[in-house]
Short mmCIF file of C-alpha atoms in Angstrom, two decimals:
data_model
loop_
_atom_site.label_atom_id
_atom_site.label_comp_id
_atom_site.label_asym_id
_atom_site.label_seq_id
_atom_site.Cartn_x
_atom_site.Cartn_y
_atom_site.Cartn_z
CA MET A 295 416.66 85.59 104.99
CA GLU A 296 413.32 84.71 106.36
CA ASP A 297 412.56 85.74 109.82
CA PRO A 298 412.15 82.59 111.87
CA THR A 299 409.44 84.56 114.22
CA ALA A 300 407.10 85.09 111.10
CA SER A 301 404.69 82.55 109.90
CA ASN A 302 402.60 83.08 106.74
CA VAL A 303 400.02 80.66 106.13
CA THR A 304 398.43 80.68 102.82
CA PRO A 305 394.92 78.68 102.35
CA PRO A 306 394.02 76.95 99.65
CA ALA A 307 392.67 78.81 96.70
CA ASN A 308 389.14 77.19 96.88
CA SER A 309 388.53 78.21 100.43
CA SER A 310 385.63 79.99 101.25
CA SER A 311 387.01 81.79 104.45
CA GLN A 312 390.01 83.13 105.67
CA ILE A 313 391.57 82.42 109.11
CA ILE A 314 394.22 84.63 110.34
CA ILE A 315 396.49 84.01 113.52
CA PRO A 316 397.88 86.97 115.10
CA SER A 317 401.25 87.15 115.93
CA PRO A 318 402.63 86.95 119.49
CA SER A 319 404.29 90.55 118.56
CA SER A 320 400.96 92.34 117.56
CA VAL A 321 399.05 91.03 120.62
CA LYS A 322 401.71 92.31 123.20
CA VAL A 323 401.29 95.66 121.31
CA SER A 324 397.66 95.75 121.44
CA LEU A 325 397.32 94.75 125.39
CA GLU A 326 400.07 97.88 125.95
CA SER A 327 397.85 100.31 124.11
CA ARG A 328 394.62 99.57 126.04
CA ILE A 329 396.12 99.86 129.38
CA ASN A 330 397.95 103.18 128.41
CA ARG A 331 394.38 104.53 127.37
CA LEU A 332 392.94 103.73 130.52
CA ILE A 333 395.30 105.28 132.56
CA ASN A 334 395.59 108.62 130.40
CA ALA A 335 391.98 108.44 130.39
CA ASN A 336 391.54 111.39 132.76
CA GLN A 337 394.08 113.32 131.02
CA SER A 338 392.47 113.10 127.36
CA PRO A 339 388.83 111.91 127.67
CA SER A 340 387.55 110.75 124.71
CA PRO A 341 385.26 113.17 123.11
CA SER A 342 382.62 110.67 122.64
CA ARG A 343 381.88 109.39 126.14
CA SER A 344 382.81 110.18 129.97
CA ILE A 345 384.88 108.07 131.74
CA TYR A 346 383.26 107.59 135.44
CA SER A 347 385.35 106.68 138.62
CA ASP A 348 383.43 104.42 141.35
CA ARG A 349 384.37 107.54 143.95
CA PHE A 350 382.17 110.69 144.65
CA ILE A 351 384.04 113.69 143.86
CA PRO A 352 381.36 116.56 145.02
CA SER A 353 380.66 119.55 142.86
CA ARG A 354 381.95 122.81 144.48
CA SER A 355 380.05 124.87 141.70
CA GLY A 356 377.57 126.27 144.06
CA SER A 357 379.88 126.77 147.19
CA ASN A 358 380.09 130.33 148.57
CA PHE A 359 384.30 130.82 148.17
CA ALA A 360 384.08 134.53 149.03
CA LEU A 361 382.51 133.73 152.67
CA PHE A 362 385.91 132.38 153.31
CA ASP A 363 388.03 134.65 151.23
CA LEU A 364 388.77 131.94 148.86
CA ALA A 365 389.36 132.29 145.41
CA SER A 366 386.79 130.85 143.25
CA PRO A 367 388.07 128.10 141.03
CA SER A 368 388.35 128.80 137.34
CA PRO A 369 385.22 127.87 135.31
CA SER A 370 385.59 124.63 133.27
CA LYS A 371 383.92 123.03 130.42
CA GLU A 372 380.52 121.28 130.97
CA ASP A 373 381.35 117.75 131.75
CA GLY A 374 378.83 114.73 131.22
CA ALA A 375 377.38 115.28 134.52
CA GLY A 376 376.13 118.73 133.12
CA SER A 377 374.60 117.42 130.01
CA TYR A 378 372.82 114.70 131.95
CA ALA A 379 371.49 117.39 134.46
CA THR A 380 370.57 119.62 131.36
CA LEU A 381 368.49 116.50 129.93
CA LEU A 382 367.20 115.40 133.52
CA ARG A 383 365.73 119.11 134.03
CA ALA A 384 363.96 119.31 130.72
CA ALA A 385 362.42 116.05 131.30
CA MET A 386 361.04 116.80 134.48
CA PHE A 387 359.93 120.50 134.23
CA GLY A 388 359.83 120.87 130.35
CA PRO A 389 361.87 122.57 127.85
CA GLU A 390 360.72 125.97 128.67
CA THR A 391 362.65 125.82 132.30
CA PRO A 392 365.27 128.31 132.64
CA GLU A 393 368.66 127.19 132.46
CA LYS A 394 370.42 128.31 135.34
CA ARG A 395 367.64 128.53 138.00
CA ASP A 396 364.67 126.28 138.63
CA ILE A 397 360.96 127.22 139.62
CA THR A 398 362.00 127.36 143.45
CA GLY A 399 364.28 129.83 142.72
CA PHE A 400 367.50 127.79 143.49
CA SER A 401 370.70 127.86 141.49
CA ALA A 402 370.55 124.49 139.65
CA SER A 403 373.73 123.36 140.64
CA ARG A 404 372.68 124.03 144.64
CA ASN A 405 372.22 121.09 146.79
CA ILE A 406 368.66 120.06 147.05
CA PHE A 407 368.95 119.41 150.82
CA ARG A 408 370.17 122.85 151.47
CA PHE A 409 368.07 124.50 153.79
CA LYS A 410 368.16 128.34 152.75
CA THR A 411 370.51 129.87 150.16
CA GLU A 412 373.27 131.95 151.62
CA THR A 413 373.27 135.67 152.15
CA ASN A 414 375.45 138.45 151.48
CA ARG A 415 376.77 138.87 155.20
CA CYS A 416 380.04 139.60 156.53
CA LEU A 417 381.87 136.91 158.24
CA ASN A 418 381.74 139.02 161.75
CA SER A 419 377.78 138.77 161.31
CA PHE A 420 377.99 134.98 162.13
CA SER A 421 379.41 135.93 165.71
CA PRO A 422 377.13 134.99 168.21
CA PHE A 423 377.64 138.14 169.84
CA VAL A 424 376.78 140.33 166.95
CA SER A 425 373.26 141.42 166.10
CA ASP A 426 372.19 141.40 162.42
CA ASP A 427 368.71 142.62 161.89
CA GLY A 428 369.18 143.31 158.16
CA PRO A 429 367.42 142.42 155.09
CA GLY A 430 367.34 138.71 154.17
CA VAL A 431 368.61 137.72 157.59
CA SER A 432 366.43 134.50 158.80
CA HIS A 433 366.25 134.06 162.39
CA ALA A 434 365.36 130.79 164.35
CA PRO A 435 361.78 130.42 164.94
CA ILE A 436 361.18 131.79 169.03
CA LYS A 437 358.59 129.55 170.78
CA ALA A 438 355.55 131.67 171.46
CA LEU A 439 354.46 132.06 175.32
CA ARG A 440 351.34 130.27 176.26
CA LYS A 441 348.22 132.59 175.63
CA VAL A 442 346.35 133.34 178.93
CA SER A 443 342.69 134.99 178.99
CA ARG A 444 343.35 138.34 180.17
CA SER A 445 339.33 138.03 181.65
CA PRO A 446 338.21 136.28 184.40
CA TYR A 447 335.53 133.94 183.53
CA LYS A 448 333.20 134.28 186.43
CA VAL A 449 333.18 137.22 189.33
CA LEU A 450 331.65 136.98 192.84
CA ASP A 451 330.37 139.74 194.74
CA ALA A 452 331.79 139.58 198.51
CA PRO A 453 330.64 142.30 200.60
CA ALA A 454 332.81 143.26 203.58
CA LEU A 455 335.64 141.83 202.21
CA GLN A 456 338.33 143.45 204.22
CA ASP A 457 341.11 145.73 202.58
CA ASP A 458 343.76 144.68 205.30
CA PHE A 459 347.25 143.41 204.14
CA TYR A 460 348.08 141.18 207.00
CA LEU A 461 344.88 139.35 207.00
CA ASN A 462 344.69 135.74 204.92
CA LEU A 463 340.61 135.69 204.01
CA VAL A 464 340.42 133.34 201.16
CA ASP A 465 341.24 129.05 200.65
CA TRP A 466 340.27 126.68 198.08
CA SER A 467 339.95 123.18 199.58
CA ALA A 468 341.15 119.91 198.20
CA GLN A 469 337.34 119.17 197.66
CA ASN A 470 336.97 121.68 195.59
CA VAL A 471 335.02 124.06 198.13
CA LEU A 472 335.93 127.97 198.49
CA ALA A 473 335.92 129.53 202.04
CA VAL A 474 335.82 133.07 202.33
CA GLY A 475 335.77 135.34 205.45
CA LEU A 476 333.49 138.30 205.17
CA GLY A 477 333.35 140.53 207.94
CA ASN A 478 332.29 138.17 211.11
CA CYS A 479 331.21 135.68 208.75
CA VAL A 480 332.52 132.52 206.86
CA TYR A 481 331.12 131.54 203.78
CA LEU A 482 331.70 128.20 201.87
CA TRP A 483 331.45 128.30 197.84
CA ASN A 484 331.06 125.18 196.18
CA ALA A 485 332.77 125.22 192.74
CA CYS A 486 331.13 122.59 191.30
CA SER A 487 327.61 123.36 191.76
CA SER A 488 328.16 127.19 192.76
CA LYS A 489 325.98 126.85 195.78
CA VAL A 490 326.67 129.04 198.86
CA THR A 491 326.50 128.20 202.33
CA LYS A 492 327.07 130.14 205.21
CA LEU A 493 329.39 128.65 207.78
CA CYS A 494 329.32 130.74 210.60
CA ASP A 495 328.70 134.08 212.42
CA LEU A 496 330.92 135.32 214.99
CA GLY A 497 328.74 138.06 215.83
CA ALA A 498 329.04 142.09 215.97
CA ASP A 499 331.87 142.29 218.46
CA ASP A 500 334.47 139.87 216.65
CA SER A 501 335.78 139.45 212.91
CA VAL A 502 337.24 136.60 210.71
CA CYS A 503 340.99 137.20 210.23
CA SER A 504 342.01 134.13 208.56
CA VAL A 505 340.74 130.85 206.99
CA GLY A 506 342.98 127.62 206.06
CA TRP A 507 341.49 124.10 204.75
CA ALA A 508 343.35 121.01 206.24
CA PHE A 509 344.74 118.74 203.11
CA ARG A 510 341.90 116.49 202.71
CA GLY A 511 339.26 119.41 202.42
CA THR A 512 337.13 118.09 205.55
CA HIS A 513 338.37 120.68 208.08
CA LEU A 514 338.63 124.09 208.14
CA ALA A 515 340.84 126.53 210.74
CA VAL A 516 339.35 130.12 211.40
CA GLY A 517 341.61 132.77 212.96
CA THR A 518 339.55 135.56 214.71
CA SER A 519 340.50 138.98 216.23
CA SER A 520 338.95 138.12 219.79
CA GLY A 521 337.93 135.28 222.15
CA LYS A 522 334.30 136.64 221.95
CA VAL A 523 332.18 134.44 219.81
CA GLN A 524 328.71 133.47 219.58
CA VAL A 525 326.13 132.01 217.26
CA PRO A 526 322.89 134.17 216.99
CA ALA A 527 319.64 132.61 215.71
CA ALA A 528 320.41 133.51 212.33
CA ALA A 529 323.12 130.80 212.39
CA ALA A 530 320.27 127.89 212.57
CA ALA A 531 321.12 127.48 209.07
CA SER A 532 324.33 127.24 209.40
CA THR A 533 326.68 123.82 209.54
CA PHE A 534 328.18 123.77 212.91
CA CYS A 535 328.23 125.89 216.15
CA VAL A 536 331.17 127.50 218.03
CA ASN A 537 329.71 129.39 221.14
CA SER A 538 331.81 131.43 223.95
CA SER A 539 330.96 133.44 227.02
CA ALA A 540 332.28 137.34 226.74
CA ALA A 541 335.59 137.50 227.82
CA SER A 542 336.83 140.14 230.06
CA ALA A 543 337.67 143.23 228.18
CA SER A 544 340.98 143.82 229.81
CA ALA A 545 342.13 140.12 228.89
CA LYS A 546 340.48 139.15 225.51
CA ARG A 547 342.02 135.96 223.86
CA THR A 548 342.16 135.17 220.15
CA THR A 549 341.05 132.12 219.31
CA THR A 550 341.65 129.50 216.44
CA PHE A 551 338.57 127.51 215.38
CA LEU A 552 338.72 123.95 213.93
CA ILE A 553 335.60 123.31 212.19
CA ASP A 554 334.26 120.01 210.71
CA ALA A 555 332.68 121.05 207.32
CA ALA A 556 331.88 117.58 206.01
CA ALA A 557 328.22 117.95 206.10
CA ALA A 558 328.14 121.67 205.16
CA ALA A 559 325.00 120.84 203.04
CA ASP A 560 323.12 118.81 205.80
CA ALA A 561 320.50 121.06 206.80
CA ALA A 562 319.21 118.82 209.34
CA ALA A 563 322.85 118.60 211.09
CA ALA A 564 322.94 122.36 210.89
CA ALA A 565 319.53 122.51 213.21
CA ALA A 566 320.87 119.97 215.68
CA ALA A 567 324.23 122.05 216.00
CA ALA A 568 322.36 125.38 216.71
CA ALA A 569 320.14 123.43 219.44
CA ALA A 570 323.34 122.11 220.93
CA ALA A 571 324.69 125.80 221.17
CA GLU A 572 321.94 126.90 222.76
CA THR A 573 322.34 124.17 225.63
CA CYS A 574 326.12 124.82 225.95
CA GLY A 575 326.57 128.52 225.82
CA ASN A 576 326.86 129.28 229.27
CA GLN A 577 330.53 127.73 230.13
CA THR A 578 332.97 130.36 230.73
CA ASN A 579 336.00 131.67 228.90
CA ARG A 580 336.45 128.83 225.92
CA ALA A 581 335.45 128.32 222.47
CA TYR A 582 333.97 125.21 221.25
CA ILE A 583 334.23 123.49 217.82
CA TRP A 584 331.61 121.36 217.03
CA ASP A 585 331.65 118.29 214.50
CA ALA A 586 328.19 119.87 212.70
CA SER A 587 327.49 116.00 211.16
CA ARG A 588 327.27 114.54 214.79
CA CYS A 589 326.61 117.38 216.97
CA LYS A 590 329.94 116.86 218.97
CA ARG A 591 332.46 119.19 220.05
CA THR A 592 336.00 118.30 218.72
CA ARG A 593 338.53 120.50 219.44
CA THR A 594 339.32 124.04 222.11
CA MET A 595 342.35 125.84 220.60
CA GLU A 596 343.55 128.95 222.82
CA GLY A 597 346.78 130.64 223.27
CA HIS A 598 347.52 133.93 221.41
CA ARG A 599 346.48 137.09 222.95
CA LEU A 600 345.94 139.21 219.83
CA ARG A 601 344.61 138.53 216.30
CA VAL A 602 345.16 135.59 214.33
CA GLY A 603 346.15 136.62 210.63
CA ALA A 604 348.00 133.78 209.39
CA LEU A 605 347.34 129.76 209.43
CA ALA A 606 349.32 126.91 207.97
CA TRP A 607 348.47 123.21 207.85
CA GLY A 608 351.19 120.48 207.96
CA SER A 609 350.29 116.97 208.05
CA SER A 610 349.20 116.90 211.53
CA VAL A 611 350.09 120.09 212.89
CA LEU A 612 348.40 123.40 212.33
CA SER A 613 350.39 126.55 212.85
CA SER A 614 349.04 129.80 213.63
CA GLY A 615 350.48 133.31 213.62
CA SER A 616 349.35 136.34 215.32
CA ARG A 617 349.78 140.35 215.85
CA ASP A 618 351.39 139.01 219.21
CA LYS A 619 354.61 138.31 217.42
CA SER A 620 354.34 134.46 218.35
CA ILE A 621 353.69 130.98 216.29
CA LEU A 622 352.07 128.45 217.77
CA GLN A 623 352.28 124.75 216.76
CA ARG A 624 349.26 122.73 217.42
CA ASP A 625 349.16 118.97 217.02
CA ILE A 626 345.39 117.76 216.74
CA ARG A 627 346.31 114.53 218.12
CA CYS A 628 347.48 116.15 221.47
CA GLN A 629 345.08 117.47 223.99
CA GLU A 630 347.32 120.64 224.59
CA ASP A 631 346.35 123.80 223.01
CA HIS A 632 349.51 124.09 221.53
CA VAL A 633 352.72 121.83 221.78
CA SER A 634 355.32 124.43 221.34
CA LYS A 635 355.70 128.46 220.57
CA LEU A 636 357.84 129.88 218.12
CA ALA A 637 359.69 133.16 218.82
CA GLY A 638 361.78 135.29 216.79
CA HIS A 639 359.79 138.08 215.06
CA LYS A 640 359.86 141.60 216.15
CA SER A 641 356.38 142.10 214.76
CA GLU A 642 353.22 140.74 213.62
CA VAL A 643 353.53 137.26 212.00
CA CYS A 644 351.33 137.80 208.38
CA GLY A 645 352.65 134.88 206.48
CA LEU A 646 352.99 131.22 207.12
CA LYS A 647 353.70 128.08 204.97
CA TRP A 648 354.86 124.43 205.41
CA SER A 649 357.01 122.90 202.63
CA TYR A 650 355.62 120.31 200.65
CA ASP A 651 357.24 117.50 202.56
CA ASN A 652 356.20 118.99 206.02
CA ARG A 653 359.67 119.33 207.26
CA GLU A 654 359.80 123.12 207.14
CA LEU A 655 357.70 126.14 207.94
CA ALA A 656 358.43 129.20 206.35
CA SER A 657 357.43 132.55 208.19
CA GLY A 658 357.37 136.41 207.50
CA GLY A 659 356.69 139.35 209.69
CA ASN A 660 355.86 143.00 209.82
CA ASP A 661 359.34 143.16 210.82
CA ASN A 662 360.72 142.53 207.19
CA ARG A 663 362.34 139.27 208.20
CA LEU A 664 362.02 135.55 206.79
CA PHE A 665 362.49 132.76 208.92
CA VAL A 666 362.64 129.07 208.40
CA TRP A 667 361.83 126.60 211.12
CA ASN A 668 362.28 122.96 211.29
CA GLN A 669 359.65 120.49 212.83
CA HIS A 670 361.60 120.65 216.46
CA SER A 671 362.88 123.88 216.67
CA THR A 672 361.78 126.73 218.74
CA GLN A 673 364.12 129.22 217.34
CA PRO A 674 364.52 129.86 213.74
CA VAL A 675 367.16 127.81 211.80
CA LEU A 676 367.38 130.13 208.72
CA LYS A 677 367.33 133.91 208.65
CA TYR A 678 367.02 136.03 205.84
CA SER A 679 366.72 140.02 206.34
CA GLU A 680 367.22 140.96 202.46
CA HIS A 681 363.70 142.30 202.20
CA THR A 682 362.92 146.01 203.14
CA ALA A 683 359.19 145.68 203.68
CA ALA A 684 356.86 143.43 205.53
CA VAL A 685 356.80 139.47 204.16
CA LYS A 686 353.23 138.20 203.46
CA ALA A 687 353.62 136.32 200.26
CA ILE A 688 355.58 133.12 200.88
CA ALA A 689 355.51 129.93 198.37
CA TRP A 690 357.43 126.64 198.34
CA SER A 691 358.09 125.26 195.04
CA PRO A 692 356.07 121.64 194.32
CA HIS A 693 359.08 121.16 191.55
CA VAL A 694 362.48 121.58 193.25
CA HIS A 695 363.08 120.46 197.02
CA GLY A 696 364.08 123.59 199.37
CA LEU A 697 363.11 126.25 196.78
CA LEU A 698 361.45 129.08 198.46
CA ALA A 699 359.88 132.33 197.00
CA SER A 700 358.70 135.14 199.04
CA GLY A 701 357.42 139.03 198.30
CA GLY A 702 357.94 142.21 199.97
CA GLY A 703 355.33 144.93 200.57
CA THR A 704 355.39 148.44 199.10
CA ALA A 705 358.98 149.72 199.96
CA ASP A 706 360.32 146.53 198.73
CA ARG A 707 358.06 145.28 195.72
CA CYS A 708 360.90 142.49 195.07
CA ILE A 709 360.33 138.61 194.91
CA ARG A 710 363.02 136.45 196.16
CA PHE A 711 364.28 133.19 195.72
CA TRP A 712 366.10 130.97 198.16
CA ASN A 713 367.59 127.42 198.64
CA THR A 714 367.03 126.44 201.91
CA THR A 715 368.92 123.16 201.62
CA THR A 716 372.23 125.13 200.86
CA ASN A 717 371.23 128.50 202.54
CA THR A 718 371.73 130.72 199.52
CA HIS A 719 369.84 133.70 198.28
CA LEU A 720 369.21 132.49 194.42
CA SER A 721 367.75 135.69 192.69
CA SER A 722 365.29 138.58 193.01
CA ILE A 723 363.10 140.69 190.45
CA ASP A 724 361.96 144.22 190.90
CA THR A 725 357.97 143.91 190.35
CA CYS A 726 357.83 147.63 190.96
CA SER A 727 354.37 146.84 192.80
CA GLN A 728 353.50 145.75 196.31
CA VAL A 729 353.65 142.14 196.45
CA CYS A 730 350.59 140.51 198.46
CA ASN A 731 350.50 136.57 197.56
CA LEU A 732 352.66 133.90 195.67
CA ALA A 733 351.78 130.52 194.45
CA TRP A 734 353.47 128.11 192.39
CA SER A 735 351.56 126.12 189.80
CA LYS A 736 351.98 122.28 190.71
CA ASN A 737 351.58 121.42 186.72
CA VAL A 738 354.32 123.55 185.43
CA ASN A 739 357.52 125.51 186.55
CA GLU A 740 355.49 128.82 187.10
CA LEU A 741 354.12 130.96 189.40
CA VAL A 742 351.69 133.69 189.85
CA SER A 743 351.73 136.67 191.93
CA THR A 744 349.36 139.05 193.06
CA HIS A 745 350.00 143.27 193.93
CA GLY A 746 348.96 146.04 195.60
CA TYR A 747 350.07 149.55 195.51
CA SER A 748 350.61 150.99 193.10
CA GLN A 749 349.31 148.62 189.82
CA ASN A 750 347.06 146.18 191.51
CA GLN A 751 347.67 143.28 188.89
CA ILE A 752 348.47 139.85 188.80
CA ILE A 753 351.17 138.29 186.90
CA VAL A 754 352.16 134.97 185.86
CA TRP A 755 355.60 134.32 185.52
CA LYS A 756 357.98 131.92 183.97
CA TYR A 757 360.75 130.04 186.35
CA PRO A 758 363.60 130.63 186.34
CA THR A 759 363.73 133.05 183.34
CA MET A 760 361.44 135.28 185.21
CA SER A 761 359.63 136.37 181.91
CA LYS A 762 356.10 137.28 182.01
CA ILE A 763 353.81 135.30 180.62
CA ALA A 764 350.68 137.31 181.39
CA THR A 765 350.01 140.39 183.30
CA LEU A 766 346.16 140.51 184.50
CA THR A 767 344.17 143.67 185.54
CA GLY A 768 340.49 144.13 186.90
CA HIS A 769 340.53 144.61 190.51
CA THR A 770 340.66 148.50 191.38
CA TYR A 771 342.09 147.73 194.97
CA ARG A 772 344.77 145.94 195.96
CA VAL A 773 344.99 142.16 195.13
CA LEU A 774 345.30 140.99 198.74
CA TYR A 775 343.78 137.06 198.73
CA LEU A 776 344.78 134.45 196.36
CA ALA A 777 343.97 130.57 196.34
CA VAL A 778 344.66 127.73 193.88
CA SER A 779 341.98 125.12 192.65
CA PRO A 780 342.83 121.41 193.50
CA ASP A 781 343.53 120.99 189.71
CA GLY A 782 345.92 123.56 189.78
CA GLN A 783 344.57 125.53 186.87
CA THR A 784 342.56 128.10 188.31
CA ILE A 785 343.21 130.99 190.82
CA VAL A 786 341.06 133.20 192.69
CA THR A 787 342.21 136.60 193.71
CA GLY A 788 340.10 138.99 196.47
CA ALA A 789 340.41 142.66 197.06
CA GLY A 790 339.15 145.47 198.57
CA ASP A 791 336.79 146.05 195.97
CA GLU A 792 334.30 143.40 197.29
CA THR A 793 335.08 140.85 194.44
CA LEU A 794 336.18 137.61 193.84
CA ARG A 795 337.66 137.13 190.56
CA PHE A 796 338.26 133.54 189.02
CA TRP A 797 340.98 133.07 186.29
CA ASN A 798 342.27 130.43 184.29
CA VAL A 799 346.10 131.10 184.10
CA PHE A 800 347.52 127.48 184.54
CA PRO A 801 347.71 124.29 182.12
CA SER A 802 346.66 121.11 183.03
CA PRO A 803 349.42 118.53 183.65
CA LYS A 804 348.65 116.49 180.06
CA SER A 805 348.15 119.60 177.86
CA GLN A 806 349.22 123.14 178.03
CA ASN A 807 346.06 124.23 176.10
CA THR A 808 343.34 122.49 178.15
CA ASP A 809 341.36 125.06 180.39
CA SER A 810 340.14 124.06 183.42
CA ASP A 811 336.35 123.42 183.97
CA ILE A 812 336.21 124.35 187.65
CA GLY A 813 333.03 126.54 187.74
CA SER A 814 333.07 127.28 183.56
CA SER A 815 329.34 126.13 183.20
CA PHE A 816 328.56 129.25 185.67
CA PHE A 817 329.53 132.35 183.73
CA GLY A 818 328.71 136.01 184.89
CA ARG A 819 328.58 138.15 188.14
CA THR A 820 326.79 136.90 190.96
CA THR A 821 327.03 137.14 195.04
CA ILE A 822 328.88 135.11 197.43
CA ARG A 823 325.79 135.78 199.66
#
């Protein structure tokens, strides 16, 4: 009996081609077999070719399973990717390339973006609290500290520069002029031209105890040891005149002189000033301050009974600290000698600094006390007694509001940091030497300190870590005096060895590798008078 589903078609004998029409059952079997082959392709891959899926499955042959105490997977036969990698390696590096390691020393199965190969380290060595300095350990690179020249680029001889911890005899103006008190005289050194000008001579019976420039650099305040001031004939080449009659021996008064140095190089004005001194020298018990350019008396200021060793300028206020334990606030816009008197210290006031916003005045004394005053107080608003020696070194940070640094004398040797906004003691560091001066860099968050007994060094610090950037030596006596150039890159230091040394210690605002050019064209050793 014939199968009704079968259909046999016999072509004619003389046909040149044969047409075969598959039956529906054969089509169905063929489709099912193709589907099964696709499904089972991963279980039984074809020996002639590899089937790749569209998913990325990473190869873990280069993973370090022992690091996490995991068993390594059993090795398997090389797949098509391995054959392709072999051919690619031979095409790129030549047939002589080793099979397992390439020319860089890395395993062929390693990821090319891996930074470094694994090292045989125990799991505990990855703890941040464990140090492993064994071989093969790669530490993160540490940024090198900025290089600071260990030698001064200029040295000035300063005869008669006093070796007295309580005096402040050096200051640098905004006009790039350095003022130095040497004995009974004040000298000006122009940092651009290296020209030296003798500003005044107080006579044999008096001496300079402090100097301080106003912010604009046109007026200089000079604190002296007594009220007896005279201008001898040698001052005819000076740039101002100040004269006073002899005060009585039982009631000598210390006077602060305000000097207009705007025309310091004008010889004609100097001669006129000297002539005016001769005509006005007979008035009694007064000190006169003259405008050298106009030969006009500008200000008379008195009030202290003993030497004036500290001066500080505010916006329009000049503060003077004295051995008589008082601080006088002098408003140069008022006619009075002083507008207020600050009392609180029990010994000589040897350090004074106004904050950058001119709202707070910090004072240090030989009573080991650090006081902070506001613009209107006559009593200190903040009192700090942590220092155990005289506090002369005082500096306000130009970067953080209310951040104050102070340094103690030989028995203390510490630099301390205060937040006057919150009235807190932030930190301290023992410098192992007497702290004579402190100054912040206005370009970077660093500060410099000068020291006396026993190491006589200069240290540049990184704040707030207080890591040492540089330690500078050269002075043979205590480094008692410090001033910063107007560009904030150079400092000048003075000592009892009667030298002034200029150092490039701070970077410029734009580049930390640019050195200051202040006085850079005038190398060598010269004298300031």
